[in-house]
Coordinates of C-alpha atoms in Angstrom, one line a residue:
M7 CA 121.0 115.0 161.4
R8 CA 119.1 114.1 158.2
R9 CA 116.4 112.2 160.3
I10 CA 116.2 115.2 162.6
S11 CA 115.4 117.1 159.9
F12 CA 113.1 114.9 158.2
F13 CA 111.2 114.7 161.9
F14 CA 110.8 118.4 161.8
L15 CA 109.5 118.6 158.5
C16 CA 106.7 116.2 159.1
F17 CA 106.1 117.7 162.3
F18 CA 105.4 121.1 160.4
L19 CA 103.5 119.5 157.9
F20 CA 101.3 118.2 160.5
L21 CA 100.9 121.6 162.2
T22 CA 100.0 123.0 159.1
T23 CA 97.3 120.5 158.4
V24 CA 95.9 120.8 161.7
K25 CA 95.6 124.8 161.5
A26 CA 93.9 124.5 157.9
Q27 CA 91.3 122.3 159.2
E28 CA 90.9 124.7 162.2
E29 CA 90.3 127.8 159.8
Y30 CA 88.4 126.0 157.1
P31 CA 86.2 123.0 158.7
S32 CA 85.4 120.5 156.2
A33 CA 84.8 121.9 153.0
V34 CA 81.0 122.0 152.0
F35 CA 80.6 121.8 148.5
P36 CA 76.7 123.0 146.8
V37 CA 75.2 119.8 145.7
K38 CA 72.4 120.1 143.2
A39 CA 69.4 118.5 144.7
P40 CA 67.6 115.5 142.5
Q41 CA 64.5 117.5 141.0
E42 CA 61.6 115.1 140.3
E43 CA 60.7 114.4 136.7
T44 CA 58.1 116.6 135.5
F45 CA 56.2 116.4 132.2
S46 CA 54.4 119.0 130.0
G47 CA 53.1 119.3 126.7
V48 CA 50.2 116.9 125.0
L49 CA 49.2 113.3 125.5
L50 CA 46.4 111.0 123.7
K51 CA 44.4 108.4 125.3
S52 CA 41.8 106.0 124.7
N53 CA 39.3 104.6 127.4
I54 CA 39.4 100.6 126.9
L55 CA 35.8 100.1 128.6
P56 CA 33.8 101.6 126.2
W57 CA 35.3 99.7 123.3
S58 CA 33.9 96.5 125.0
I59 CA 30.4 97.7 123.6
A60 CA 32.0 99.3 120.6
I61 CA 32.2 102.7 121.5
P62 CA 35.1 104.3 119.8
N63 CA 36.7 107.3 122.0
L64 CA 39.7 109.3 122.2
G65 CA 40.5 111.8 124.4
A66 CA 43.6 114.5 124.8
E67 CA 45.2 116.1 127.7
Y68 CA 47.2 119.3 128.0
L69 CA 49.6 120.0 130.9
I70 CA 49.5 123.1 132.0
N71 CA 52.1 123.4 134.7
K72 CA 53.3 121.2 137.7
K73 CA 49.9 120.9 139.4
W74 CA 46.8 121.2 136.6
S75 CA 46.0 119.9 133.4
L76 CA 42.8 120.4 131.3
A77 CA 41.5 117.1 129.3
L78 CA 38.7 116.3 126.9
D79 CA 37.6 112.9 125.9
L80 CA 35.0 112.3 122.8
W81 CA 32.8 109.5 122.4
F82 CA 31.1 108.7 119.3
C83 CA 29.4 105.4 117.9
P84 CA 27.2 105.8 115.0
W85 CA 26.2 101.9 114.4
K86 CA 23.8 99.5 115.8
I87 CA 25.3 96.4 117.1
S88 CA 21.9 94.3 117.4
D89 CA 18.1 94.4 117.3
S90 CA 18.1 93.9 121.0
F91 CA 21.0 95.7 122.3
S92 CA 23.1 98.8 120.9
V93 CA 24.7 102.3 122.1
K94 CA 24.5 104.9 119.4
C95 CA 25.8 108.0 121.2
A96 CA 27.8 111.2 120.9
A97 CA 29.8 112.6 124.2
I98 CA 31.9 115.4 125.1
L99 CA 33.7 115.0 128.3
P100 CA 35.7 117.7 129.6
E101 CA 37.6 117.6 132.7
A102 CA 40.0 119.8 135.2
R103 CA 42.5 117.9 136.8
W104 CA 44.7 119.0 140.1
W105 CA 47.9 116.5 140.6
L106 CA 49.2 115.9 144.0
K107 CA 53.1 115.8 142.8
N108 CA 53.7 116.5 139.3
T109 CA 51.5 116.5 136.2
G110 CA 51.4 113.4 134.0
K111 CA 52.0 110.7 136.7
G112 CA 50.7 109.6 140.2
S113 CA 47.4 110.6 141.9
F114 CA 45.2 113.4 140.8
F115 CA 41.5 114.8 141.7
N116 CA 39.3 116.0 138.9
L117 CA 36.0 118.2 138.3
H118 CA 34.4 116.9 135.2
L119 CA 31.5 117.8 133.2
N120 CA 29.3 115.3 130.9
V121 CA 27.3 116.4 127.9
A122 CA 25.7 113.5 125.9
W123 CA 23.5 112.5 122.9
F124 CA 22.0 109.0 122.8
N125 CA 19.9 106.5 121.1
V126 CA 20.1 103.2 123.2
R127 CA 18.3 99.7 122.5
A128 CA 17.8 97.3 125.4
N129 CA 15.7 94.6 125.0
H130 CA 12.4 95.7 124.2
I131 CA 12.6 99.4 124.7
R132 CA 14.5 101.9 123.1
Y133 CA 15.7 105.2 124.8
Q134 CA 16.3 108.3 122.9
D135 CA 17.4 111.8 124.1
T136 CA 14.8 114.7 123.1
S137 CA 15.7 118.2 122.3
R138 CA 18.6 118.8 124.9
P139 CA 21.3 116.3 125.6
L140 CA 22.1 114.7 128.9
L141 CA 23.5 116.9 131.1
G142 CA 26.3 116.2 134.2
G143 CA 29.2 116.8 136.5
G144 CA 30.8 115.5 139.2
I145 CA 34.2 115.1 140.8
G146 CA 36.5 112.0 140.9
Y147 CA 40.0 110.4 141.7
G148 CA 42.5 109.0 139.4
Y149 CA 46.0 107.7 139.1
R150 CA 48.3 107.5 136.2
L151 CA 50.9 104.8 135.8
L152 CA 53.8 105.4 133.4
I153 CA 55.5 102.3 131.7
N154 CA 58.1 104.7 130.0
R155 CA 58.6 108.2 128.8
H156 CA 55.7 107.8 126.4
W157 CA 53.4 104.8 127.3
G158 CA 51.2 104.5 130.4
F159 CA 48.2 103.3 131.8
E160 CA 45.2 105.4 133.6
F161 CA 42.7 104.6 136.2
E162 CA 39.8 106.7 137.1
I163 CA 36.5 106.9 139.2
G164 CA 34.0 109.6 139.7
A165 CA 30.7 110.1 140.8
G166 CA 28.1 113.1 140.4
V167 CA 24.6 114.1 138.7
A168 CA 23.3 113.9 135.5
N169 CA 19.9 115.1 134.3
M170 CA 18.4 113.8 131.0
K171 CA 15.0 114.2 129.2
Y172 CA 14.2 111.2 127.1
N173 CA 11.6 109.5 124.8
R174 CA 10.7 105.9 125.0
F175 CA 10.0 103.8 122.3
Y176 CA 9.0 100.1 121.3
N177 CA 12.2 98.4 120.3
V178 CA 10.9 97.3 116.9
K179 CA 11.0 99.3 113.1
N180 CA 9.0 102.3 113.4
G181 CA 8.0 101.6 117.0
A182 CA 5.7 103.8 118.6
L183 CA 6.6 106.1 121.5
I184 CA 5.6 105.0 124.9
D185 CA 6.4 108.1 126.8
T186 CA 8.4 110.8 127.6
R187 CA 10.7 111.2 131.0
T188 CA 12.6 113.2 132.8
T189 CA 15.3 111.5 135.3
T190 CA 18.0 113.0 137.6
Y191 CA 20.6 110.4 138.3
F192 CA 23.2 110.3 141.2
G193 CA 26.0 107.9 141.5
I194 CA 29.1 106.6 139.5
D195 CA 29.5 108.9 136.3
R196 CA 32.9 107.8 135.2
A197 CA 35.0 104.9 135.1
C198 CA 38.0 104.8 133.1
I199 CA 40.8 102.2 132.2
S200 CA 42.8 104.2 129.6
V201 CA 46.1 103.6 127.6
T202 CA 48.1 107.1 127.5
Y203 CA 50.7 107.9 125.1
F204 CA 52.9 111.3 125.7
L205 CA 52.8 113.1 122.1
C206 CA 55.6 115.5 122.7
D207 CA 57.1 117.9 125.5
L208 CA 56.9 121.6 125.2

């Protein structure tokens, strides 16, 4: 009798389970989709390439939203490396960036402007801007590789146009003026291998 009762109890539980599965098919629990890590705030950076010819530079970038950021690089070199070669300059390089995925990492395209004052010695000639600076602009592509939450590397290449009016002097002390020229340049106008550091998150 006990065996029969146990059998009916098991059969009843089996039917109850089947009915519950028919009425409530496999439960689907809402799962929060993993979100891509996004960055916001301000970062500092410095381009390694100008340092190779003793031009100090520092840049800052503000990450506006998921797709856009604004960057500004400043170059300033007041000293002469040697009598035969030196690049005294001051440059302002603003830039707007559009990121393919998220701001702060991966690939981006940019629109950039170039404004620079210069006094360059190259062998026997010295080149110096006149009453106005070098003016230019262009487009570019870059990629930022993150090492951790704060540190990273940035690679960028750009092309565009630049117009400059400059005097040429003999590269000697109080060298005489040779002539004044105006030149428009088309080609590569930006190349960066930069170290970046995120200051904070907003």
